[in-house]
XYZ file of C-alpha atoms in Angstrom:
117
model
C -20.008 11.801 11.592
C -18.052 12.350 14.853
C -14.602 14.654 15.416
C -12.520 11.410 14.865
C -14.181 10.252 11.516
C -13.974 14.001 10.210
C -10.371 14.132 11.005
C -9.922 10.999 9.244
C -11.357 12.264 6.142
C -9.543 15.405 5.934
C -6.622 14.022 6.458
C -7.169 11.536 3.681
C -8.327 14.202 1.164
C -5.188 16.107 2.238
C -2.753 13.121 1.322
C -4.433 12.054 -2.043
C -4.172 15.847 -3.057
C -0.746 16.708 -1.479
C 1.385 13.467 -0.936
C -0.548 10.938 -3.508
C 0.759 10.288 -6.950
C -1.494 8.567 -9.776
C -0.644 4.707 -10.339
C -2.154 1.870 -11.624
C -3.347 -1.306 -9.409
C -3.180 -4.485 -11.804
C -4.900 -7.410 -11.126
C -4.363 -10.660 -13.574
C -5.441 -8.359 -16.821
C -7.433 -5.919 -15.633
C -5.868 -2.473 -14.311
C -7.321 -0.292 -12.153
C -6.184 3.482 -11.960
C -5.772 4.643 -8.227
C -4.241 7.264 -5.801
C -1.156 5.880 -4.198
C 1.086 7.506 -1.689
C 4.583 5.669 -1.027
C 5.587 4.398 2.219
C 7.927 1.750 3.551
C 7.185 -0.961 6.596
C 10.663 -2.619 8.152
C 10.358 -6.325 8.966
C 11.746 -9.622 9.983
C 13.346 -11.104 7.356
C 14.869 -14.595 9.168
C 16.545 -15.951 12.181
C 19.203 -14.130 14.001
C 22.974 -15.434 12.229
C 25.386 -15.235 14.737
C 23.964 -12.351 17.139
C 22.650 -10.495 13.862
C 18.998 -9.764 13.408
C 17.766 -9.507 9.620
C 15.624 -7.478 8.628
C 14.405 -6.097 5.529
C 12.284 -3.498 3.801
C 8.777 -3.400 1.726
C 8.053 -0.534 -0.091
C 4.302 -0.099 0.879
C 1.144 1.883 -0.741
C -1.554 3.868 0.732
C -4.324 3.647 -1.321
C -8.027 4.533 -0.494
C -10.414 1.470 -0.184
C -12.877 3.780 -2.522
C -10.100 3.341 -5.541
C -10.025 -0.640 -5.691
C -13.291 -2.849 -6.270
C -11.584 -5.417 -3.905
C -9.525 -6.192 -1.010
C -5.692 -6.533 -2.441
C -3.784 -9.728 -3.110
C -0.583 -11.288 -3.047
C 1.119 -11.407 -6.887
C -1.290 -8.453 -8.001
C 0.620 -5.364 -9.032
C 1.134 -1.810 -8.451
C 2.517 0.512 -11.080
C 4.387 3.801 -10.036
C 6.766 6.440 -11.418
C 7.391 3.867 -14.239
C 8.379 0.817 -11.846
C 6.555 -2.406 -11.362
C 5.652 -3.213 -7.787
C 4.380 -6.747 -6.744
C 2.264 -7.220 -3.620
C 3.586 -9.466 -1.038
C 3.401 -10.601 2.202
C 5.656 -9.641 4.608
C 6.783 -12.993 7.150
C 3.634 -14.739 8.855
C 1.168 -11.402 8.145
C -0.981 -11.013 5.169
C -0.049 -8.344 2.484
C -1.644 -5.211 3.526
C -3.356 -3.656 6.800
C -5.207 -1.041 7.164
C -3.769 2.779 7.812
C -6.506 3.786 9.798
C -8.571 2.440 12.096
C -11.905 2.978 10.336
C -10.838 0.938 7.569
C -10.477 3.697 5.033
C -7.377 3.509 3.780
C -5.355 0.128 2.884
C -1.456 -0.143 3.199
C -0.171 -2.710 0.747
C 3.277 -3.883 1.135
C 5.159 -4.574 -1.743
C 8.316 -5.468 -3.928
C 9.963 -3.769 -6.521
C 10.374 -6.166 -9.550
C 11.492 -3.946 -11.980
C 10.519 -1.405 -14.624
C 7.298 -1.265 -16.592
C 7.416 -2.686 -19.623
């Protein structure tokens, strides 16, 4: 493992045990418990009206690829502090990206739909 991949993984571990909160990554029925740190991406959200660029605001998720079985979809959904989050995609790009660029970490962008009931 070189410098870069090392630094990488610490800073990973360091996030999941200072900045990552437990949640719960649902998929049709099945639910998946995970590591998710909150985030937020800013994006296009339409035309310019009148001189006015709109833009609006996802509230994202880093989660490690090691918690989910799977690559994350749009209308799957993320469960956090009690809130219901569904994954979406954000304009023209697909719903998540990776944080990193060895692939180790995904961030999903998502909506808040409401509490969990």
């Amino acid at each position: 493992m070189n410098l870069f991949s090392q630094g990488i993984a610490l800073m990973n571990k360091i996030r999941d045990r200072h900045a990552a909160e437990d949640a719960i990554y649902c998929r049709g029925v099945s639910r998946y418990p995970c590591r998710a740190t909150p985030g937020s991406t800013e994006f296009d959200a339409g035309s310019e009206y009148g001189g006015i660029r709109v833009t609006a605001q996802s509230r994202d998720f880093l989660i490690l690829r090691t918690d989910l079985e799977f690559d994350p979809a749009a209308g799957d959904v993320i469960i956090w502090q009690g809130r219901c989050y569904e994954v979406v995609t954000l304009g023209d790009q697909r719903c998540w990206g990776w944080s990193d660029s060895l692939h180790t970490t995904y961030r999903i962008h998502t909506k808040d739909i409401g509490p969990e009931t």
